[in-house]
Each structure stands twice: as C-alpha cells, then as structure tokens.
RNA sequence: GCGGGGGUCGCCGAGCCAGGUCAAAGGCGCAGGCUUCAGGAGCCUGUCCCGUAGGGGUUCGUGGGUUCGAAUCCCACUCCCCGCACCA
C-alpha cells in the first residue's frame, strides 16, 4: 500500500535536491512565466487560500509537461500596517493579540517555544520573517512547483530599491500628484487610523458635508449640510439653546460654531483663535443673512440640533427637511415653547416653507407630507424623522428637479448639480468642505475618539491621467481574461479610477523617494513586482548590496536603458553580471499569466496593468489574467475568530497534499464561490483510494507491448477512452477548464477503468497489459493535480526520471475508435431500457429478453438523412426519404421513423448494423449480469422468435425488445 | 444610487456564450439492497409526478416574445450577492 504522507515528503525532497523547478533561461526553449499573488505574511493561511496557488500550480505543471520552460515564483508581502500593527499591540501586551499569536505560532512550533518566538514579535520584521518562512514551508508541503530561490519579502532593502526606482519613474512621468486629503485620524496617536486600529466603528467611512456661511453680526454662522442645493429654500437658522457656542477667528474671518466643531476645524486645516464663548440662547431671536440671496433670517431654538454633529448650527429648509419642518411646527404651534426667549411669535408664525425642488409623487412641500404621513408628533421623534429624511433625500437626489426659484440651477436635476452648487458657493466664499466620520462612535484602540483630519500634502497616483488611462485600456484590450465575464469589471474599474492616495505616514514599506516622510502604501508597492523575481536571486548570488541598486541599474536590467560600461563602473557591478540579469529579464518577461482572486480586479490587477504600461515598453505588458473566486467552509466564511479555520499547515496531516489539490481544484468553476465540505472531501478521498489501488496493482505488471495481443471489444473500448481522454483533457486545460479536466481525467476515467476491470476476467491475457498501458498514460494526465502519487507510481513502473518533467501525452490515433465508444453507449442505453421495462412488468415473471437489431433499410435511411443535414422535422425529412424509390414503398414505416426523429429533436447515438450486433453479442454477459435476464440477440431482418412483432419497431442504435 | 455578477429537480452545483439526443452531469442528503462479527467503512440501485413495454405529464426566479423546437436567444419585472478606494 501507499502511504501518502511518506511519498509526499519523499518526492518533495527529491524535487528539492534535484532543483527540479528552479527555472533558468533556456534560449532555445519557449518560456511560460506564471505568477500568483504573494501572500500577506502576518497570519497563517487557510485551505481557501490554496485554491489560487493550486490552480496556478496545475497550470505551471501542465505547461512544463507541454514543453515550456516554466517559472512559478513566490514571495511574501509585508508592507503596510498589519504587520507593524501586530508588533505594536504585542509590545503593548494586548491580551487578545497575544492569545491570537500564541495560537498562530503553535501551528508550527512546539508549545515550549511559543513564548520565546512571541517575545521576538515586538519587531515587525521578526513577524514578517516568521510567517514568511512558515508559509514557504506550508506551500512546499503542498507540492507546488515553485522556484524558491527567488523568494523575498517586500520590506527587504533590495525590494525597496526596486520600488524606489519605480516611483521615481512615475514621478518623472507626472503620474504622481499632491493634494489635501481627508482621513480618519486619532489626535492622541497623531496618526491616521485604519480598520485595524479601531476599537469601535471599524467600518466607518468619511461623510462629506458642505459648510455654508451665513453672515451674522461681525462674522458668519457656520452651518453644515449634506444637501447644499437646499440653501435656496432656507427660511431660518436653528441653534441649540442648551449649549455654548464658540466665536473664533479663522484667517481674517469671525466664525460661530459649536465647541466640538472647533477641534474638528483645526484638524481640517482651519486654524483658529478662540475669541469668546456664547450661550446658544444669545443667538435666539437675532437675525442673520442667507448666503446667496441676502434674505433676513430669524435664528430660532431647536433641541434636535446636536452640537457634536457637524458644526452644531443648522439652516432650516422646512419644505424639504422633515426635521426642520417638525421643529418649525413645534414653535409655530405653541407660544409656550418660546418662553424665556425674546421672540416675536407673529414673525415666527409668518415663516412659510419655501419649495425649491419638484419631485414626482410629492406635492409642494414633500417634508410636510412625509411628517404628516408618518404621524410625526414633534422634533423629538428622531427615529421617524431620520427615516423620513433618508427617504426624502434619496428621492429628491435621484429624481428631483430644481424649481424656477433656484437661480442658475433652475430646471436641472438635483443629482447633477450638487457639485456645481458647491463650487458656486465656494466661488463666493460662502462655503467649504467639512468632514466627519459617518457613524458614531468611532474610537481608536488607544481609547480616543477618531476624527477626520485633512492631510495637506498627501501624495497620489493619478490613474485619472487620460493618456495613462488610454494606454491601460489598450493593454487590457490585448489581454486574455478568463473567465471572460470579468473583462467588464476591469473596464468599469478603469473608467472610475482616478487619483489614489499612494503613501501613508506609518507601517512597513518603502519611503517615497521624493518625500521621505511618507511610506509607499501596500497596494502601490505591489504592481510590477513580477519583474523583481527575475532579479533577486542574481542580486544575492552576486552579493550585490542594496546601495549598488541604483536607478541606473534598474533602468539597464529592466528597460535596457543606459550605457553598460558607465553603469558597471558607477555601481561596481561587473558588466557580465549586468548582461546576465538583463538576459534573464528579456527571456522571462512579460508575465504570460497572472492567476489570482476576483477580488483583486478593482485594485491590484488594475494597478498591475496601469503600472506596466507606465514603466515598461509594450512588449513587456502582461499577456493574460485568470481569476478564481474564494472559498467558504460549510456555508460560512472562514475566519480564525469563528473557529472554522483550517490552517494550510494542517493539510498534509489531515488530508494529504494530493487529496487537497484534487478536492480544491475540482470543487467548482473558477467563477463560483465554493464551499469546502468535509463530506465531499471524504468522497474525493474514497475515489482517490480506489485510484491508488488500481495504480499500485498496475505498477506490478511488467511492460508488455500491446500490439502482440489480440484485443477484445472491451479493451479496444477502454483504449479508445484513455486516448480520447488525453484529447479532451488537453483541450480543457488549454481553455482553463480545470474542473472539466479533473472530471475527465479522474472521476470519469476512474469509472471507466473500474467498469472495464469488472468486465474483463482477471485471467484474460489482455487485461494486464492493457491496464499497464492505461496507467502509464493516466499518471501523466494526473501529474499536474496529484504529483506525489504520480511520481511514486512512475518510479514503480521503472522510470528513473521525474514524471513532473515528462512530456504531456499525445493521443494515439490508432486506438481512438469513436465507433466502439458509441457502440458501448448503445449497449448501456439498451441495458437501461431493459431495466425500465422490467421494472414496469414487476408483476410478471420475466426470464428472457430478446434484443432485435434494427432491419437494414433503417440504417440506410439514417445515413441518408444525416447526409442531407436537414432540420429534424417531419416536413423536412419525409421528402428526403420519399425520393428514394426503394424506400418509398415503405411509406408508413418511413413515417414512423421520421416521427421518432422529429420527436427526439435529432439523432441519437447509433453505429452501423454489424457493429451494433457485434457489440451486443460481445456484451451479452454484461447485459445478463446487469438485468438478471437471459439475453437472446436477434437480427431484425430475420427474427427467429418474435411473437409480438417487435423486430420491425427496432431503430438503429435502439434495438427493439421483447421480455418474456 | 452607480458598477459587476447571479437566481437550475431537498441542498451544493454543471449546463446557458455556439437552441434540439436535457427530466437536465456530478456530489451531498434520503430510501432500498448487498457485503461484514460489527460498523459513522465499502459496493450496487433508486431518488419531479403518473405508467403492467422503453411512454406520457409538469419543471430550470416571474410574465411575455422569437422559433418547427428554449434552462439555453430577446424584452419586462422581481429577488439575492459583491465592489464603490487607503484593510490588504
């Protein structure tokens, strides 16, 4: 028997010792350069991650067997905040993180060593190194044919030199821009915060308000809104009487805002001097001016105004804002609400809502309608008011049209003028952008509230550059994308891609060469790294230090630019070395295929294309992308916290690499999200065990040439099957149909071979040689999926080479016999028919089945019809046969025949008469065994026994039956 | 909302691009049988409904349409999932 764990280790060692997958340029051989994403090295990978790598490896191995020189490299991504975040939290002794990382380390290390390793994790690079090498071990144990010499991490100084070079290029090309940018920010930590840094509100986004200035006394009331277009409908301003406001000086202006808003403004680059504190009540009853039409507006009290929200001052648009209407109605209704304020009740009663947006389905004042409809009592009914606000906002934004009283915007759709309104107001110095988190509370891990800060000198990569974009589109159009449905996703991504912030103030990574305060962000440093795999082992072998990796070095080796003598002198790298590296690049590049996850389309893969077109000449642009969806487990997303996480490291022990590879690659089409089900893995395991049994039996059979043996129909059938399977499997793999490939080469072929072995007696002289022939081909077909088992059997069959490096099989045409395959289908179909009839006759005792092969003339008729290639309808087919004088006299029978074809909608499988008769006769035993009946095969033209006159009903491929 | 994808016989999931042999692969589950000391092991059979002759009926989100013929093509509707930018 075969111990899968043992053979996996054995062959992994052999491959390693023989450097079987270390790929160097071989000029006379065609190359295939395949990449998959490097994993992020801050956590263990799980069974789902291996889907992409397995599919990549199947392809790599297939291409290698097809004669390509294949390079399949791997590295580790460590850039950004995750790794450094973990290090920080371990340094801070965060108990949750300590626990998590203890269990992570325990996956690979004995219990006694865990704390020692954990102690090193205060250094981010220790984490990166640990996981990077752990992941390498995991991937090796799955038998991936990776060239590990080229492994690196993205924080290695050599890689940083490469990224530096790339960004210098982008900068020179003018693709790097600078501007201000709002981010979630923790004032206490003095840093931007990401999802990982948040204690509460981890999915918070930034909401963009428009602050609008309402002239008031010696300055402005600063209101804030999400709907600046409503400023035309303002009737008054709301102030919370129960809070204290601040009077501040910003530049040359005086602003009034709530106290919490002052801090927000500071973070958003509005530095202020605090002049005074003013109770809300002091504003009430005074007036301010509307920002654009210069109308007098009364300042009124409203409790719904939250000083913590936005600027703490709200302008009122009762016609379109439910809150405003509810509050206005409250004070118009009752004088009592105004007690303690110096307010003219009549003036308040005189306030009329101003309608400025027309919208179908609503009347003059939509907010009033909604407040009435939802039976909102007063301004304290926050839940209902929020609901009404959202409904109305949505409706007005997408369907609303500005009315005539809205100046330059009259007649236009709300959704289309929003930006124009903002710039219109800005031009008149009446507005500015104002940000805050879109939810509350949002707190940093340090415990402080998170605010929005505007960073003044953020660096962007400008994917919106029209020339760059059209280059990228050109590249995309030339690329092969599979599954093809995803091309549209690329196209729409390219459409909306614009400026993208490309650097941060923290985390691991490479510093921006032209502004060293900034660290290049994790997606931006991973766009053309496929090229780096071609350099790194040369850099190491030649002991080139990072300082030698100048701009000119990369320009020469990657782009072929510059004078080699000068570069060699300046960098102190010998000319021969430079030439060798350059040759490596010219040989392997471009990347022939990138296989990765669908989720990368809107970011990494798009950047991958953009950056290649920016940096490299067209001949180095990537050729193809294939994609797969992710993996869930028993219907749920896998995550460490849910406890439903199967670490990749456990695969060899729990399943074995070959079984894993088999299961994960056939579980679903690339474009489906697949579900890892333990039951299904087991099914695959059972099938695999059957295969192993057959393989190991076959490996004991001495090699005997097949041409010395007389072959039965059964043997000819299975020999044909294996050869047509080569053809079909090759076609499947050429078209990236991995699932079909495995169905054909594993599940179906296994069924066929078992069927064959059941039918051919052990003692028969043809059985063993045929089996051995089949297995010797079969191994090769399966090597890409289950390389360990196949190597083992290959060796046992007496070969000294690696089957991984053997040639992919080519179908042997002399064995392909479609007639026999079809004939067997006729047999199977006949068996099924007999079973069905037998089932229906369960009351009667049946002992014998008479099988009548169709009369001659019907085969002739069939051939005639097929040759005519007419639609399978009675009116099309009849004339064809009626033209034939011999057939014409069988008018009635012809009609029946044609009816049958028309009903079936075409022709079923059939063979010529003698084949049909032979195959039924040869398989008499089989039919008898399957049906439990004695089988009599008769010729429909001269039946010996046919009491019910069935022979005449037989059709080609569908013999008539009589059971008695 | 915008953009992308999808609703298939209990469940998962092929098929749809290239309409006919599709009651629609395969797996899981379920049922029956065999094997076994026993078994959550293995093997075989069945699994939309009806049927004492290989047949018939009704199905592929809903409603229309094109066609001799539609799960597959067209139109409308409906429901679900994902992405929308600093988490990689």
PDB file of C-alpha atoms in Angstrom, chain A residues 226-456:
ATOM      1  CA  UNK A 226     -25.185  67.157   3.096  1.00  0.00           C
ATOM      2  CA  UNK A 227     -27.549  68.909   0.711  1.00  0.00           C
ATOM      3  CA  UNK A 228     -26.135  72.290  -0.265  1.00  0.00           C
ATOM      4  CA  UNK A 229     -28.697  72.749  -3.037  1.00  0.00           C
ATOM      5  CA  UNK A 230     -31.407  73.276  -0.427  1.00  0.00           C
ATOM      6  CA  UNK A 231     -29.856  76.583   0.581  1.00  0.00           C
ATOM      7  CA  UNK A 232     -32.325  78.230  -1.808  1.00  0.00           C
ATOM      8  CA  UNK A 233     -35.160  77.107   0.417  1.00  0.00           C
ATOM      9  CA  UNK A 234     -33.791  78.339   3.722  1.00  0.00           C
ATOM     10  CA  UNK A 235     -36.298  80.074   5.988  1.00  0.00           C
ATOM     11  CA  UNK A 236     -34.441  80.392   9.279  1.00  0.00           C
ATOM     12  CA  UNK A 237     -31.451  79.063  11.245  1.00  0.00           C
ATOM     13  CA  UNK A 238     -31.531  76.648  14.160  1.00  0.00           C
ATOM     14  CA  UNK A 239     -29.408  76.954  17.264  1.00  0.00           C
ATOM     15  CA  UNK A 240     -29.466  74.706  20.268  1.00  0.00           C
ATOM     16  CA  UNK A 241     -30.367  76.915  23.243  1.00  0.00           C
ATOM     17  CA  UNK A 242     -28.890  74.460  25.720  1.00  0.00           C
ATOM     18  CA  UNK A 243     -25.319  74.609  24.575  1.00  0.00           C
ATOM     19  CA  UNK A 244     -22.456  77.052  24.470  1.00  0.00           C
ATOM     20  CA  UNK A 245     -21.064  78.149  21.125  1.00  0.00           C
ATOM     21  CA  UNK A 246     -17.639  79.400  20.275  1.00  0.00           C
ATOM     22  CA  UNK A 247     -16.680  82.570  18.495  1.00  0.00           C
ATOM     23  CA  UNK A 248     -13.426  82.015  16.715  1.00  0.00           C
ATOM     24  CA  UNK A 249     -11.203  83.749  14.256  1.00  0.00           C
ATOM     25  CA  UNK A 250     -10.161  81.833  11.185  1.00  0.00           C
ATOM     26  CA  UNK A 251      -7.772  83.719   8.955  1.00  0.00           C
ATOM     27  CA  UNK A 252      -9.392  87.147   8.655  1.00  0.00           C
ATOM     28  CA  UNK A 253     -12.918  85.988   9.415  1.00  0.00           C
ATOM     29  CA  UNK A 254     -15.047  85.552  12.519  1.00  0.00           C
ATOM     30  CA  UNK A 255     -16.935  82.242  12.726  1.00  0.00           C
ATOM     31  CA  UNK A 256     -19.545  80.920  15.103  1.00  0.00           C
ATOM     32  CA  UNK A 257     -19.659  77.166  15.635  1.00  0.00           C
ATOM     33  CA  UNK A 258     -20.324  74.693  18.411  1.00  0.00           C
ATOM     34  CA  UNK A 259     -17.444  73.957  20.790  1.00  0.00           C
ATOM     35  CA  UNK A 260     -16.784  70.422  19.495  1.00  0.00           C
ATOM     36  CA  UNK A 261     -16.701  71.775  15.975  1.00  0.00           C
ATOM     37  CA  UNK A 262     -13.699  73.965  16.783  1.00  0.00           C
ATOM     38  CA  UNK A 263     -11.497  70.945  17.259  1.00  0.00           C
ATOM     39  CA  UNK A 264     -12.761  69.395  14.066  1.00  0.00           C
ATOM     40  CA  UNK A 265     -11.940  72.524  12.127  1.00  0.00           C
ATOM     41  CA  UNK A 266      -8.416  72.572  13.467  1.00  0.00           C
ATOM     42  CA  UNK A 267      -7.849  69.040  12.259  1.00  0.00           C
ATOM     43  CA  UNK A 268      -9.181  70.041   8.895  1.00  0.00           C
ATOM     44  CA  UNK A 269      -6.635  72.769   8.444  1.00  0.00           C
ATOM     45  CA  UNK A 270      -8.742  75.691   9.693  1.00  0.00           C
ATOM     46  CA  UNK A 271      -6.526  77.089  12.393  1.00  0.00           C
ATOM     47  CA  UNK A 272      -8.425  79.348  14.657  1.00  0.00           C
ATOM     48  CA  UNK A 273      -8.106  81.703  17.538  1.00  0.00           C
ATOM     49  CA  UNK A 274     -10.786  81.402  20.172  1.00  0.00           C
ATOM     50  CA  UNK A 275     -12.335  84.785  20.840  1.00  0.00           C
ATOM     51  CA  UNK A 276     -15.311  84.122  23.040  1.00  0.00           C
ATOM     52  CA  UNK A 277     -17.872  81.645  24.338  1.00  0.00           C
ATOM     53  CA  UNK A 278     -21.503  82.449  23.711  1.00  0.00           C
ATOM     54  CA  UNK A 279     -24.520  80.615  25.130  1.00  0.00           C
ATOM     55  CA  UNK A 280     -26.923  79.381  22.480  1.00  0.00           C
ATOM     56  CA  UNK A 281     -29.724  81.433  23.943  1.00  0.00           C
ATOM     57  CA  UNK A 282     -27.953  84.654  22.981  1.00  0.00           C
ATOM     58  CA  UNK A 283     -28.417  83.940  19.291  1.00  0.00           C
ATOM     59  CA  UNK A 284     -32.085  83.239  19.533  1.00  0.00           C
ATOM     60  CA  UNK A 285     -34.278  85.951  18.141  1.00  0.00           C
ATOM     61  CA  UNK A 286     -31.465  87.672  16.296  1.00  0.00           C
ATOM     62  CA  UNK A 287     -31.221  87.535  12.550  1.00  0.00           C
ATOM     63  CA  UNK A 288     -28.613  86.541  10.038  1.00  0.00           C
ATOM     64  CA  UNK A 289     -28.454  86.755   6.252  1.00  0.00           C
ATOM     65  CA  UNK A 290     -28.931  83.962   3.789  1.00  0.00           C
ATOM     66  CA  UNK A 291     -25.684  83.329   1.965  1.00  0.00           C
ATOM     67  CA  UNK A 292     -26.819  83.909  -1.608  1.00  0.00           C
ATOM     68  CA  UNK A 293     -29.977  85.936  -1.764  1.00  0.00           C
ATOM     69  CA  UNK A 294     -29.221  88.180   1.142  1.00  0.00           C
ATOM     70  CA  UNK A 295     -32.524  87.491   2.851  1.00  0.00           C
ATOM     71  CA  UNK A 296     -33.017  88.232   6.562  1.00  0.00           C
ATOM     72  CA  UNK A 297     -33.391  85.003   8.518  1.00  0.00           C
ATOM     73  CA  UNK A 298     -34.550  84.562  12.052  1.00  0.00           C
ATOM     74  CA  UNK A 299     -32.435  82.461  14.424  1.00  0.00           C
ATOM     75  CA  UNK A 300     -34.660  80.066  16.304  1.00  0.00           C
ATOM     76  CA  UNK A 301     -34.213  77.492  19.047  1.00  0.00           C
ATOM     77  CA  UNK A 302     -34.272  73.767  18.260  1.00  0.00           C
ATOM     78  CA  UNK A 303     -33.342  70.911  20.514  1.00  0.00           C
ATOM     79  CA  UNK A 304     -32.691  68.464  17.706  1.00  0.00           C
ATOM     80  CA  UNK A 305     -29.561  70.378  16.833  1.00  0.00           C
ATOM     81  CA  UNK A 306     -26.652  68.323  18.127  1.00  0.00           C
ATOM     82  CA  UNK A 307     -23.535  70.321  18.987  1.00  0.00           C
ATOM     83  CA  UNK A 308     -21.485  67.167  18.451  1.00  0.00           C
ATOM     84  CA  UNK A 309     -22.714  66.781  14.926  1.00  0.00           C
ATOM     85  CA  UNK A 310     -21.040  68.758  12.166  1.00  0.00           C
ATOM     86  CA  UNK A 311     -20.832  72.449  13.131  1.00  0.00           C
ATOM     87  CA  UNK A 312     -23.699  72.454  15.591  1.00  0.00           C
ATOM     88  CA  UNK A 313     -25.660  75.023  13.617  1.00  0.00           C
ATOM     89  CA  UNK A 314     -28.316  74.056  11.124  1.00  0.00           C
ATOM     90  CA  UNK A 315     -30.054  76.052   8.471  1.00  0.00           C
ATOM     91  CA  UNK A 316     -33.704  75.304   8.091  1.00  0.00           C
ATOM     92  CA  UNK A 317     -35.462  74.171   4.951  1.00  0.00           C
ATOM     93  CA  UNK A 318     -38.899  73.104   6.193  1.00  0.00           C
ATOM     94  CA  UNK A 319     -40.210  72.315   2.736  1.00  0.00           C
ATOM     95  CA  UNK A 320     -37.601  69.603   2.112  1.00  0.00           C
ATOM     96  CA  UNK A 321     -36.202  68.621   5.501  1.00  0.00           C
ATOM     97  CA  UNK A 322     -38.506  66.752   7.889  1.00  0.00           C
ATOM     98  CA  UNK A 323     -36.516  67.747  10.977  1.00  0.00           C
ATOM     99  CA  UNK A 324     -36.797  71.406  10.053  1.00  0.00           C
ATOM    100  CA  UNK A 325     -40.491  71.205   9.450  1.00  0.00           C
ATOM    101  CA  UNK A 326     -41.115  69.315  12.698  1.00  0.00           C
ATOM    102  CA  UNK A 327     -39.144  71.897  14.664  1.00  0.00           C
ATOM    103  CA  UNK A 328     -40.785  74.841  12.962  1.00  0.00           C
ATOM    104  CA  UNK A 329     -44.206  73.381  13.526  1.00  0.00           C
ATOM    105  CA  UNK A 330     -43.381  72.880  17.196  1.00  0.00           C
ATOM    106  CA  UNK A 331     -42.704  76.525  17.794  1.00  0.00           C
ATOM    107  CA  UNK A 332     -45.397  77.810  15.493  1.00  0.00           C
ATOM    108  CA  UNK A 333     -47.928  75.723  17.349  1.00  0.00           C
ATOM    109  CA  UNK A 334     -47.215  76.871  20.815  1.00  0.00           C
ATOM    110  CA  UNK A 335     -46.153  80.115  22.271  1.00  0.00           C
ATOM    111  CA  UNK A 336     -45.139  78.218  25.354  1.00  0.00           C
ATOM    112  CA  UNK A 337     -42.195  76.658  23.629  1.00  0.00           C
ATOM    113  CA  UNK A 338     -40.828  80.126  23.203  1.00  0.00           C
ATOM    114  CA  UNK A 339     -40.945  81.115  26.811  1.00  0.00           C
ATOM    115  CA  UNK A 340     -37.753  82.668  28.011  1.00  0.00           C
ATOM    116  CA  UNK A 341     -36.733  83.820  24.542  1.00  0.00           C
ATOM    117  CA  UNK A 342     -37.160  87.272  23.176  1.00  0.00           C
ATOM    118  CA  UNK A 343     -39.142  86.205  20.175  1.00  0.00           C
ATOM    119  CA  UNK A 344     -41.904  87.693  18.148  1.00  0.00           C
ATOM    120  CA  UNK A 345     -44.460  84.917  17.852  1.00  0.00           C
ATOM    121  CA  UNK A 346     -46.174  86.551  14.899  1.00  0.00           C
ATOM    122  CA  UNK A 347     -42.952  86.716  12.993  1.00  0.00           C
ATOM    123  CA  UNK A 348     -42.453  83.022  13.618  1.00  0.00           C
ATOM    124  CA  UNK A 349     -45.951  82.220  12.521  1.00  0.00           C
ATOM    125  CA  UNK A 350     -45.300  84.182   9.380  1.00  0.00           C
ATOM    126  CA  UNK A 351     -42.487  81.829   8.309  1.00  0.00           C
ATOM    127  CA  UNK A 352     -43.595  79.948   5.210  1.00  0.00           C
ATOM    128  CA  UNK A 353     -41.768  76.923   3.851  1.00  0.00           C
ATOM    129  CA  UNK A 354     -40.160  77.627   0.505  1.00  0.00           C
ATOM    130  CA  UNK A 355     -40.406  74.846  -2.030  1.00  0.00           C
ATOM    131  CA  UNK A 356     -37.432  74.590  -4.364  1.00  0.00           C
ATOM    132  CA  UNK A 357     -37.426  71.017  -5.653  1.00  0.00           C
ATOM    133  CA  UNK A 358     -40.105  69.379  -7.754  1.00  0.00           C
ATOM    134  CA  UNK A 359     -40.456  65.674  -7.465  1.00  0.00           C
ATOM    135  CA  UNK A 360     -42.960  63.274  -8.900  1.00  0.00           C
ATOM    136  CA  UNK A 361     -45.251  61.670  -6.380  1.00  0.00           C
ATOM    137  CA  UNK A 362     -44.993  64.577  -3.987  1.00  0.00           C
ATOM    138  CA  UNK A 363     -46.750  67.923  -3.786  1.00  0.00           C
ATOM    139  CA  UNK A 364     -45.479  71.375  -2.951  1.00  0.00           C
ATOM    140  CA  UNK A 365     -43.802  70.528   0.352  1.00  0.00           C
ATOM    141  CA  UNK A 366     -42.541  66.924   0.460  1.00  0.00           C
ATOM    142  CA  UNK A 367     -41.170  67.170   4.004  1.00  0.00           C
ATOM    143  CA  UNK A 368     -44.527  68.302   5.339  1.00  0.00           C
ATOM    144  CA  UNK A 369     -46.241  65.453   3.543  1.00  0.00           C
ATOM    145  CA  UNK A 370     -43.909  62.888   4.992  1.00  0.00           C
ATOM    146  CA  UNK A 371     -44.117  64.257   8.512  1.00  0.00           C
ATOM    147  CA  UNK A 372     -47.895  64.040   8.279  1.00  0.00           C
ATOM    148  CA  UNK A 373     -47.857  60.634   6.674  1.00  0.00           C
ATOM    149  CA  UNK A 374     -45.605  59.129   9.325  1.00  0.00           C
ATOM    150  CA  UNK A 375     -47.636  60.883  12.016  1.00  0.00           C
ATOM    151  CA  UNK A 376     -44.573  62.518  13.481  1.00  0.00           C
ATOM    152  CA  UNK A 377     -45.508  64.297  16.662  1.00  0.00           C
ATOM    153  CA  UNK A 378     -42.641  66.644  17.245  1.00  0.00           C
ATOM    154  CA  UNK A 379     -38.939  67.200  16.700  1.00  0.00           C
ATOM    155  CA  UNK A 380     -38.064  64.637  19.363  1.00  0.00           C
ATOM    156  CA  UNK A 381     -39.319  61.733  17.232  1.00  0.00           C
ATOM    157  CA  UNK A 382     -35.790  61.148  15.984  1.00  0.00           C
ATOM    158  CA  UNK A 383     -36.187  57.656  14.596  1.00  0.00           C
ATOM    159  CA  UNK A 384     -39.115  58.509  12.381  1.00  0.00           C
ATOM    160  CA  UNK A 385     -37.562  61.791  11.386  1.00  0.00           C
ATOM    161  CA  UNK A 386     -34.361  60.090  10.373  1.00  0.00           C
ATOM    162  CA  UNK A 387     -36.330  57.634   8.307  1.00  0.00           C
ATOM    163  CA  UNK A 388     -38.262  60.428   6.618  1.00  0.00           C
ATOM    164  CA  UNK A 389     -35.051  62.328   5.987  1.00  0.00           C
ATOM    165  CA  UNK A 390     -33.423  59.384   4.341  1.00  0.00           C
ATOM    166  CA  UNK A 391     -36.429  58.600   2.160  1.00  0.00           C
ATOM    167  CA  UNK A 392     -36.746  62.155   1.011  1.00  0.00           C
ATOM    168  CA  UNK A 393     -33.047  62.688   0.495  1.00  0.00           C
ATOM    169  CA  UNK A 394     -32.873  59.672  -1.733  1.00  0.00           C
ATOM    170  CA  UNK A 395     -35.976  60.567  -3.707  1.00  0.00           C
ATOM    171  CA  UNK A 396     -35.018  64.199  -4.215  1.00  0.00           C
ATOM    172  CA  UNK A 397     -31.431  63.467  -5.038  1.00  0.00           C
ATOM    173  CA  UNK A 398     -32.158  60.988  -7.790  1.00  0.00           C
ATOM    174  CA  UNK A 399     -35.471  62.240  -9.131  1.00  0.00           C
ATOM    175  CA  UNK A 400     -35.791  65.841  -8.005  1.00  0.00           C
ATOM    176  CA  UNK A 401     -35.680  68.798 -10.383  1.00  0.00           C
ATOM    177  CA  UNK A 402     -34.712  72.276  -9.202  1.00  0.00           C
ATOM    178  CA  UNK A 403     -37.563  74.778  -9.438  1.00  0.00           C
ATOM    179  CA  UNK A 404     -37.509  78.249 -11.004  1.00  0.00           C
ATOM    180  CA  UNK A 405     -36.585  79.963  -7.758  1.00  0.00           C
ATOM    181  CA  UNK A 406     -33.127  78.428  -7.709  1.00  0.00           C
ATOM    182  CA  UNK A 407     -31.251  80.846  -9.917  1.00  0.00           C
ATOM    183  CA  UNK A 408     -28.662  79.262 -12.178  1.00  0.00           C
ATOM    184  CA  UNK A 409     -29.774  75.746 -11.255  1.00  0.00           C
ATOM    185  CA  UNK A 410     -33.428  76.013 -12.219  1.00  0.00           C
ATOM    186  CA  UNK A 411     -34.703  73.110 -14.282  1.00  0.00           C
ATOM    187  CA  UNK A 412     -31.777  70.819 -13.599  1.00  0.00           C
ATOM    188  CA  UNK A 413     -31.675  67.503 -11.814  1.00  0.00           C
ATOM    189  CA  UNK A 414     -30.551  67.570  -8.215  1.00  0.00           C
ATOM    190  CA  UNK A 415     -28.180  64.680  -8.773  1.00  0.00           C
ATOM    191  CA  UNK A 416     -26.384  66.608 -11.461  1.00  0.00           C
ATOM    192  CA  UNK A 417     -25.968  69.993  -9.845  1.00  0.00           C
ATOM    193  CA  UNK A 418     -24.630  69.124  -6.444  1.00  0.00           C
ATOM    194  CA  UNK A 419     -21.002  69.721  -7.350  1.00  0.00           C
ATOM    195  CA  UNK A 420     -21.915  72.870  -9.224  1.00  0.00           C
ATOM    196  CA  UNK A 421     -23.739  74.271  -6.230  1.00  0.00           C
ATOM    197  CA  UNK A 422     -20.704  73.634  -4.102  1.00  0.00           C
ATOM    198  CA  UNK A 423     -18.329  75.398  -6.439  1.00  0.00           C
ATOM    199  CA  UNK A 424     -20.822  78.199  -6.936  1.00  0.00           C
ATOM    200  CA  UNK A 425     -20.941  78.774  -3.183  1.00  0.00           C
ATOM    201  CA  UNK A 426     -17.196  78.398  -2.837  1.00  0.00           C
ATOM    202  CA  UNK A 427     -16.563  80.998  -5.506  1.00  0.00           C
ATOM    203  CA  UNK A 428     -18.475  83.491  -3.436  1.00  0.00           C
ATOM    204  CA  UNK A 429     -16.626  82.473  -0.301  1.00  0.00           C
ATOM    205  CA  UNK A 430     -19.802  81.169   1.194  1.00  0.00           C
ATOM    206  CA  UNK A 431     -18.863  77.503   1.598  1.00  0.00           C
ATOM    207  CA  UNK A 432     -16.111  74.997   2.252  1.00  0.00           C
ATOM    208  CA  UNK A 433     -15.887  71.236   2.601  1.00  0.00           C
ATOM    209  CA  UNK A 434     -16.243  69.763   6.014  1.00  0.00           C
ATOM    210  CA  UNK A 435     -15.787  66.125   7.005  1.00  0.00           C
ATOM    211  CA  UNK A 436     -16.681  63.850   9.817  1.00  0.00           C
ATOM    212  CA  UNK A 437     -16.985  60.101  10.377  1.00  0.00           C
ATOM    213  CA  UNK A 438     -20.250  58.772   9.019  1.00  0.00           C
ATOM    214  CA  UNK A 439     -21.080  56.993  12.237  1.00  0.00           C
ATOM    215  CA  UNK A 440     -20.691  57.289  15.974  1.00  0.00           C
ATOM    216  CA  UNK A 441     -18.867  56.310  17.998  1.00  0.00           C
ATOM    217  CA  UNK A 442     -15.584  55.719  16.254  1.00  0.00           C
ATOM    218  CA  UNK A 443     -12.765  55.148  18.683  1.00  0.00           C
ATOM    219  CA  UNK A 444      -9.128  54.345  18.316  1.00  0.00           C
ATOM    220  CA  UNK A 445      -7.563  51.409  20.135  1.00  0.00           C
ATOM    221  CA  UNK A 446      -5.922  53.958  22.401  1.00  0.00           C
ATOM    222  CA  UNK A 447      -9.412  54.896  23.563  1.00  0.00           C
ATOM    223  CA  UNK A 448      -9.649  58.311  21.970  1.00  0.00           C
ATOM    224  CA  UNK A 449     -12.332  59.495  19.604  1.00  0.00           C
ATOM    225  CA  UNK A 450     -11.456  59.323  15.963  1.00  0.00           C
ATOM    226  CA  UNK A 451     -11.912  62.471  13.924  1.00  0.00           C
ATOM    227  CA  UNK A 452     -11.443  63.399  10.321  1.00  0.00           C
ATOM    228  CA  UNK A 453      -8.225  65.181   9.599  1.00  0.00           C
ATOM    229  CA  UNK A 454      -7.252  66.744   6.337  1.00  0.00           C
ATOM    230  CA  UNK A 455      -3.720  65.944   5.391  1.00  0.00           C
ATOM    231  CA  UNK A 456      -2.368  68.835   3.366  1.00  0.00           C
TER     232      UNK A 456
END
